[in-house]
PDB file of C-alpha atoms in Angstrom:
ATOM      1  CA  MET A   1     -14.648  -6.571   5.247  1.00 56.00           C
ATOM      2  CA  SER A   2     -14.278  -2.931   6.228  1.00 64.00           C
ATOM      3  CA  ALA A   3     -13.650  -0.316   3.555  1.00 94.00           C
ATOM      4  CA  ILE A   4     -10.408  -0.574   1.608  1.00 98.00           C
ATOM      5  CA  PRO A   5      -7.949   2.128   2.768  1.00 98.00           C
ATOM      6  CA  VAL A   6      -7.519   5.156   0.519  1.00 98.00           C
ATOM      7  CA  VAL A   7      -3.954   6.168   1.441  1.00 98.00           C
ATOM      8  CA  HIS A   8      -1.323   3.428   1.457  1.00 98.00           C
ATOM      9  CA  ALA A   9       2.067   4.328   2.950  1.00 98.00           C
ATOM     10  CA  VAL A  10       4.511   1.886   1.342  1.00 98.00           C
ATOM     11  CA  THR A  11       8.009   1.331   2.721  1.00 98.00           C
ATOM     12  CA  ASP A  12      11.237   0.296   1.042  1.00 97.00           C
ATOM     13  CA  ASP A  13      14.514  -0.992   2.452  1.00 97.00           C
ATOM     14  CA  LEU A  14      15.877   2.496   3.151  1.00 97.00           C
ATOM     15  CA  VAL A  15      12.763   3.451   5.086  1.00 98.00           C
ATOM     16  CA  LEU A  16      12.763   0.217   7.076  1.00 98.00           C
ATOM     17  CA  GLY A  17      16.460   0.622   7.859  1.00 96.00           C
ATOM     18  CA  ARG A  18      16.069   3.931   9.676  1.00 97.00           C
ATOM     19  CA  GLY A  19      16.606   3.776  13.415  1.00 97.00           C
ATOM     20  CA  ASP A  20      13.451   5.807  14.014  1.00 98.00           C
ATOM     21  CA  PHE A  21      11.274   3.798  11.626  1.00 98.00           C
ATOM     22  CA  LEU A  22       8.859   2.445  14.221  1.00 98.00           C
ATOM     23  CA  ASP A  23       8.274   5.873  15.761  1.00 98.00           C
ATOM     24  CA  ARG A  24       7.585   7.371  12.330  1.00 98.00           C
ATOM     25  CA  ALA A  25       5.414   4.431  11.325  1.00 98.00           C
ATOM     26  CA  ARG A  26       3.267   4.753  14.424  1.00 98.00           C
ATOM     27  CA  ALA A  27       2.853   8.474  13.778  1.00 98.00           C
ATOM     28  CA  VAL A  28       1.784   7.811  10.168  1.00 98.00           C
ATOM     29  CA  MET A  29      -0.686   5.177  11.332  1.00 98.00           C
ATOM     30  CA  ARG A  30      -2.182   7.635  13.820  1.00 98.00           C
ATOM     31  CA  ALA A  31      -2.545  10.215  11.067  1.00 98.00           C
ATOM     32  CA  LEU A  32      -4.174   7.844   8.576  1.00 98.00           C
ATOM     33  CA  GLY A  33      -6.413   5.933  10.976  1.00 98.00           C
ATOM     34  CA  ALA A  34      -8.863   3.460   9.515  1.00 97.00           C
ATOM     35  CA  ARG A  35      -8.600   5.070   6.068  1.00 98.00           C
ATOM     36  CA  GLY A  36      -4.937   4.159   5.767  1.00 98.00           C
ATOM     37  CA  ALA A  37      -2.646   1.181   5.356  1.00 98.00           C
ATOM     38  CA  LEU A  38       1.040   0.801   6.112  1.00 98.00           C
ATOM     39  CA  HIS A  39       2.749  -1.625   3.741  1.00 98.00           C
ATOM     40  CA  LEU A  40       5.843  -3.374   5.072  1.00 98.00           C
ATOM     41  CA  ARG A  41       7.895  -3.875   1.932  1.00 97.00           C
ATOM     42  CA  GLY A  42      11.619  -4.557   2.136  1.00 96.00           C
ATOM     43  CA  ARG A  43      13.090  -6.917  -0.400  1.00 93.00           C
ATOM     44  CA  LEU A  44      16.516  -6.981   1.265  1.00 96.00           C
ATOM     45  CA  HIS A  45      15.227  -7.361   4.801  1.00 96.00           C
ATOM     46  CA  PRO A  46      15.183 -10.896   6.256  1.00 96.00           C
ATOM     47  CA  ALA A  47      11.806 -12.445   6.897  1.00 95.00           C
ATOM     48  CA  ALA A  48      12.514 -12.505  10.632  1.00 97.00           C
ATOM     49  CA  ARG A  49      13.011  -8.729  10.646  1.00 97.00           C
ATOM     50  CA  LEU A  50       9.808  -8.053   8.702  1.00 97.00           C
ATOM     51  CA  TYR A  51       7.925 -10.308  11.105  1.00 98.00           C
ATOM     52  CA  GLU A  52       9.393  -8.458  14.075  1.00 98.00           C
ATOM     53  CA  LEU A  53       8.371  -5.094  12.610  1.00 98.00           C
ATOM     54  CA  ALA A  54       4.856  -6.305  11.851  1.00 98.00           C
ATOM     55  CA  LEU A  55       4.444  -7.546  15.425  1.00 98.00           C
ATOM     56  CA  SER A  56       5.741  -4.224  16.747  1.00 98.00           C
ATOM     57  CA  LEU A  57       3.036  -2.376  14.798  1.00 98.00           C
ATOM     58  CA  LEU A  58       0.192  -4.706  15.760  1.00 98.00           C
ATOM     59  CA  SER A  59      -0.893  -2.594  18.725  1.00 98.00           C
ATOM     60  CA  SER A  60      -1.016   0.495  16.497  1.00 98.00           C
ATOM     61  CA  GLN A  61      -3.141  -1.420  13.999  1.00 98.00           C
ATOM     62  CA  GLU A  62      -5.603  -2.291  16.755  1.00 98.00           C
ATOM     63  CA  ARG A  63      -5.598   1.176  18.308  1.00 98.00           C
ATOM     64  CA  THR A  64      -5.769   3.347  15.182  1.00 98.00           C
ATOM     65  CA  GLY A  65      -7.584   1.095  12.716  1.00 98.00           C
ATOM     66  CA  CYS A  66      -4.774   1.649  10.185  1.00 98.00           C
ATOM     67  CA  TRP A  67      -4.023  -1.609   8.397  1.00 98.00           C
ATOM     68  CA  VAL A  68      -0.652  -3.321   8.484  1.00 98.00           C
ATOM     69  CA  VAL A  69      -0.101  -4.970   5.098  1.00 98.00           C
ATOM     70  CA  VAL A  70       2.875  -7.242   4.442  1.00 98.00           C
ATOM     71  CA  SER A  71       4.302  -7.279   0.933  1.00 98.00           C
ATOM     72  CA  ASP A  72       4.713 -10.595  -0.879  1.00 97.00           C
ATOM     73  CA  ARG A  73       4.715 -12.925   2.153  1.00 96.00           C
ATOM     74  CA  VAL A  74       1.358 -14.515   2.962  1.00 97.00           C
ATOM     75  CA  ASP A  75       2.929 -16.570   5.752  1.00 96.00           C
ATOM     76  CA  LEU A  76       4.343 -13.526   7.538  1.00 97.00           C
ATOM     77  CA  ALA A  77       1.108 -11.597   7.193  1.00 98.00           C
ATOM     78  CA  ARG A  78      -0.870 -14.433   8.767  1.00 97.00           C
ATOM     79  CA  ALA A  79       1.631 -15.115  11.524  1.00 97.00           C
ATOM     80  CA  ALA A  80       1.843 -11.445  12.511  1.00 97.00           C
ATOM     81  CA  ARG A  81      -1.943 -10.954  12.345  1.00 97.00           C
ATOM     82  CA  ALA A  82      -1.621  -8.208   9.757  1.00 98.00           C
ATOM     83  CA  ARG A  83      -4.804  -7.069   8.048  1.00 98.00           C
ATOM     84  CA  GLY A  84      -3.562  -7.846   4.570  1.00 98.00           C
ATOM     85  CA  VAL A  85      -0.928  -8.960   2.115  1.00 98.00           C
ATOM     86  CA  GLN A  86       0.200  -7.195  -1.065  1.00 98.00           C
ATOM     87  CA  LEU A  87       1.067  -9.680  -3.797  1.00 98.00           C
ATOM     88  CA  THR A  88       3.646  -8.900  -6.466  1.00 94.00           C
ATOM     89  CA  SER A  89       4.830 -10.615  -9.626  1.00 89.00           C
ATOM     90  CA  ARG A  90       7.085 -12.779  -7.416  1.00 90.00           C
ATOM     91  CA  SER A  91       4.276 -13.869  -5.110  1.00 94.00           C
ATOM     92  CA  LEU A  92       1.624 -16.551  -5.074  1.00 95.00           C
ATOM     93  CA  ARG A  93      -1.347 -16.029  -7.344  1.00 97.00           C
ATOM     94  CA  VAL A  94      -4.288 -14.242  -5.771  1.00 98.00           C
ATOM     95  CA  ALA A  95      -6.419 -17.391  -5.940  1.00 98.00           C
ATOM     96  CA  ASP A  96      -3.775 -19.388  -4.066  1.00 97.00           C
ATOM     97  CA  ALA A  97      -3.404 -16.712  -1.397  1.00 98.00           C
ATOM     98  CA  ARG A  98      -7.181 -16.618  -0.945  1.00 96.00           C
ATOM     99  CA  ARG A  99      -7.233 -20.385  -0.495  1.00 96.00           C
ATOM    100  CA  ILE A 100      -4.359 -20.403   2.013  1.00 95.00           C
ATOM    101  CA  ALA A 101      -5.404 -17.346   3.991  1.00 96.00           C
ATOM    102  CA  PRO A 102      -9.118 -16.634   3.573  1.00 96.00           C
ATOM    103  CA  ASP A 103      -8.980 -14.316   6.589  1.00 95.00           C
ATOM    104  CA  LEU A 104      -6.490 -11.906   4.965  1.00 97.00           C
ATOM    105  CA  ALA A 105      -7.320  -8.972   2.731  1.00 98.00           C
ATOM    106  CA  VAL A 106      -5.404  -9.445  -0.521  1.00 98.00           C
ATOM    107  CA  GLY A 107      -4.036  -6.768  -2.815  1.00 98.00           C
ATOM    108  CA  ALA A 108      -2.269  -7.360  -6.128  1.00 98.00           C
ATOM    109  CA  SER A 109       0.288  -5.185  -7.899  1.00 98.00           C
ATOM    110  CA  VAL A 110      -0.507  -4.724 -11.600  1.00 97.00           C
ATOM    111  CA  HIS A 111       0.927  -2.822 -14.536  1.00 96.00           C
ATOM    112  CA  ALA A 112      -1.793  -3.201 -17.142  1.00 97.00           C
ATOM    113  CA  ALA A 113      -5.538  -3.673 -17.424  1.00 97.00           C
ATOM    114  CA  PRO A 114      -5.440  -7.418 -18.267  1.00 97.00           C
ATOM    115  CA  GLU A 115      -3.435  -8.142 -15.106  1.00 97.00           C
ATOM    116  CA  ALA A 116      -5.975  -6.179 -13.062  1.00 98.00           C
ATOM    117  CA  CYS A 117      -8.828  -8.118 -14.616  1.00 97.00           C
ATOM    118  CA  VAL A 118      -7.245 -11.471 -13.722  1.00 97.00           C
ATOM    119  CA  ALA A 119      -6.449 -10.337 -10.166  1.00 98.00           C
ATOM    120  CA  ALA A 120     -10.031  -9.210  -9.618  1.00 97.00           C
ATOM    121  CA  GLU A 121     -11.447 -12.440 -11.025  1.00 97.00           C
ATOM    122  CA  GLU A 122      -9.260 -14.413  -8.620  1.00 97.00           C
ATOM    123  CA  GLY A 123     -10.567 -12.432  -5.660  1.00 97.00           C
ATOM    124  CA  ALA A 124      -8.205  -9.498  -5.091  1.00 98.00           C
ATOM    125  CA  ASP A 125      -9.677  -6.967  -2.691  1.00 98.00           C
ATOM    126  CA  TRP A 126      -7.763  -4.158  -4.403  1.00 98.00           C
ATOM    127  CA  VAL A 127      -5.140  -3.659  -7.099  1.00 98.00           C
ATOM    128  CA  VAL A 128      -2.154  -1.311  -6.924  1.00 98.00           C
ATOM    129  CA  ALA A 129      -1.536   0.052 -10.428  1.00 98.00           C
ATOM    130  CA  GLY A 130       1.662   1.733 -11.515  1.00 94.00           C
ATOM    131  CA  HIS A 131       3.859   3.315 -12.037  1.00 92.00           C
ATOM    132  CA  VAL A 132       1.714   6.311 -12.937  1.00 97.00           C
ATOM    133  CA  TYR A 133       4.263   9.139 -12.756  1.00 95.00           C
ATOM    134  CA  ALA A 134       8.031   9.127 -13.142  1.00 86.00           C
ATOM    135  CA  THR A 135       9.738   7.916  -9.988  1.00 78.00           C
ATOM    136  CA  PRO A 136      13.282   7.067  -8.832  1.00 76.00           C
ATOM    137  CA  SER A 137      11.990   3.573  -8.102  1.00 74.00           C
ATOM    138  CA  HIS A 138      11.891   3.082 -11.889  1.00 64.00           C
ATOM    139  CA  ALA A 139      14.772   5.305 -12.945  1.00 66.00           C
ATOM    140  CA  GLY A 140      14.838   6.181 -16.633  1.00 72.00           C
ATOM    141  CA  MET A 141      11.344   4.851 -17.276  1.00 74.00           C
ATOM    142  CA  PRO A 142       8.542   7.305 -18.034  1.00 75.00           C
ATOM    143  CA  GLY A 143       5.350   6.999 -16.052  1.00 82.00           C
ATOM    144  CA  ARG A 144       2.420   5.188 -17.636  1.00 91.00           C
ATOM    145  CA  GLY A 145       0.198   8.166 -16.895  1.00 94.00           C
ATOM    146  CA  VAL A 146      -3.325   8.598 -15.643  1.00 97.00           C
ATOM    147  CA  ALA A 147      -4.488   6.579 -18.651  1.00 97.00           C
ATOM    148  CA  LEU A 148      -3.224   3.469 -16.843  1.00 98.00           C
ATOM    149  CA  VAL A 149      -5.602   4.158 -13.977  1.00 98.00           C
ATOM    150  CA  ARG A 150      -8.518   4.700 -16.347  1.00 98.00           C
ATOM    151  CA  SER A 151      -7.835   1.420 -18.144  1.00 98.00           C
ATOM    152  CA  VAL A 152      -7.463  -0.549 -14.910  1.00 98.00           C
ATOM    153  CA  VAL A 153     -10.675   0.910 -13.493  1.00 98.00           C
ATOM    154  CA  ALA A 154     -12.534   0.060 -16.695  1.00 97.00           C
ATOM    155  CA  ALA A 155     -11.233  -3.519 -16.751  1.00 94.00           C
ATOM    156  CA  SER A 156     -11.437  -4.494 -13.093  1.00 94.00           C
ATOM    157  CA  ARG A 157     -14.083  -4.369 -10.401  1.00 94.00           C
ATOM    158  CA  ALA A 158     -11.410  -4.309  -7.683  1.00 97.00           C
ATOM    159  CA  PRO A 159     -10.693  -0.863  -6.226  1.00 98.00           C
ATOM    160  CA  CYS A 160      -7.662   0.704  -7.919  1.00 98.00           C
ATOM    161  CA  ILE A 161      -4.854   2.231  -5.851  1.00 98.00           C
ATOM    162  CA  ALA A 162      -2.518   4.399  -7.954  1.00 98.00           C
ATOM    163  CA  ILE A 163       1.230   4.264  -7.240  1.00 98.00           C
ATOM    164  CA  GLY A 164       4.384   5.768  -8.681  1.00 96.00           C
ATOM    165  CA  GLY A 165       5.577   9.311  -8.055  1.00 96.00           C
ATOM    166  CA  VAL A 166       2.238  10.345  -6.596  1.00 98.00           C
ATOM    167  CA  ARG A 167       2.342  13.752  -4.923  1.00 97.00           C
ATOM    168  CA  PRO A 168      -0.554  15.430  -3.100  1.00 97.00           C
ATOM    169  CA  GLU A 169      -1.288  17.651  -6.100  1.00 97.00           C
ATOM    170  CA  HIS A 170      -1.842  14.529  -8.230  1.00 98.00           C
ATOM    171  CA  VAL A 171      -4.609  13.119  -6.061  1.00 98.00           C
ATOM    172  CA  GLY A 172      -7.417  15.061  -7.712  1.00 97.00           C
ATOM    173  CA  ALA A 173      -6.574  13.835 -11.214  1.00 97.00           C
ATOM    174  CA  LEU A 174      -6.262  10.262 -10.014  1.00 98.00           C
ATOM    175  CA  ILE A 175      -9.599  10.346  -8.223  1.00 97.00           C
ATOM    176  CA  ALA A 176     -11.174  11.866 -11.351  1.00 97.00           C
ATOM    177  CA  ALA A 177      -9.736   8.938 -13.352  1.00 97.00           C
ATOM    178  CA  GLY A 178     -11.529   6.502 -11.055  1.00 97.00           C
ATOM    179  CA  ALA A 179      -8.825   5.621  -8.530  1.00 98.00           C
ATOM    180  CA  HIS A 180     -10.091   4.487  -5.150  1.00 98.00           C
ATOM    181  CA  GLY A 181      -6.945   5.817  -3.509  1.00 98.00           C
ATOM    182  CA  VAL A 182      -3.188   6.304  -3.717  1.00 98.00           C
ATOM    183  CA  ALA A 183      -0.036   4.526  -2.580  1.00 98.00           C
ATOM    184  CA  VAL A 184       2.988   6.585  -1.607  1.00 98.00           C
ATOM    185  CA  ILE A 185       6.616   5.947  -0.725  1.00 97.00           C
ATOM    186  CA  ARG A 186       8.779   9.084  -0.896  1.00 96.00           C
ATOM    187  CA  GLY A 187       5.903  11.518  -0.638  1.00 98.00           C
ATOM    188  CA  ILE A 188       5.455  10.400   2.957  1.00 98.00           C
ATOM    189  CA  TRP A 189       8.710   8.837   4.114  1.00 98.00           C
ATOM    190  CA  SER A 190      11.070  11.399   2.569  1.00 97.00           C
ATOM    191  CA  ALA A 191       9.158  14.278   4.149  1.00 98.00           C
ATOM    192  CA  SER A 192      10.688  15.927   7.191  1.00 97.00           C
ATOM    193  CA  ASP A 193       7.391  15.279   8.974  1.00 98.00           C
ATOM    194  CA  ALA A 194       5.937  11.984   7.748  1.00 98.00           C
ATOM    195  CA  GLU A 195       2.829  12.350   9.879  1.00 98.00           C
ATOM    196  CA  ARG A 196       2.046  15.767   8.399  1.00 98.00           C
ATOM    197  CA  ALA A 197       2.672  14.423   4.888  1.00 98.00           C
ATOM    198  CA  ALA A 198       0.213  11.584   5.471  1.00 98.00           C
ATOM    199  CA  ILE A 199      -2.407  14.098   6.613  1.00 98.00           C
ATOM    200  CA  ASP A 200      -1.808  16.148   3.461  1.00 98.00           C
ATOM    201  CA  TYR A 201      -2.658  13.164   1.254  1.00 98.00           C
ATOM    202  CA  LEU A 202      -5.840  12.491   3.203  1.00 97.00           C
ATOM    203  CA  SER A 203      -6.796  16.158   2.974  1.00 97.00           C
ATOM    204  CA  GLU A 204      -6.395  16.127  -0.801  1.00 97.00           C
ATOM    205  CA  TYR A 205      -8.477  12.974  -0.978  1.00 97.00           C
ATOM    206  CA  ASP A 206     -11.239  14.585   1.067  1.00 96.00           C
ATOM    207  CA  THR A 207     -11.143  17.723  -1.065  1.00 96.00           C
ATOM    208  CA  HIS A 208     -11.725  15.773  -4.257  1.00 94.00           C
ATOM    209  CA  ARG A 209     -14.120  13.220  -2.781  1.00 87.00           C
ATOM    210  CA  GLY A 210     -16.052  15.828  -0.869  1.00 61.00           C
ATOM    211  CA  GLY A 211     -15.198  14.063   2.379  1.00 50.00           C
TER     212      GLY A 211
END
């Protein structure tokens, strides 16, 4: 398997619902290239719509090297020929997903070190750990802090992707804590120029990795 992406642009229902979503998504995929992943996550969107969007981005996946990753749905990811699936607490276990779709890269969302350890033991290719900083996605709940990343990295051999209120200026601290990369929603999609925002995250990564 090729290297796990270091910047993951994660959608939500508002992002997916924009009329210009596909144009913005293609621009973000161009910016991130093979070091990025675009996660199609939309809990209120019908499966048929997510499948349609994944198919629409397949050519960009092939051209840019940026991964298309489908949240939760192993069947959709396989049918649309996405590179991976991101499992959540509502999804199949990692071991079951591996058995059903051995050709897919599998990520698992975790909130504590023991969960990360189990996901890695079952064959997760990466874990997304959060939420690290305060974020509107978890209104009223304080972030778990960089300590979460440190504990996940210590407990799991799977690369750790930090999520939750991550801004470009946070990337250095997260890399120093052992994170393989970052996952971002608003930091990219709420920017006036999503492509430029994606580049900013990669630039910060390169600064702190010496890339």
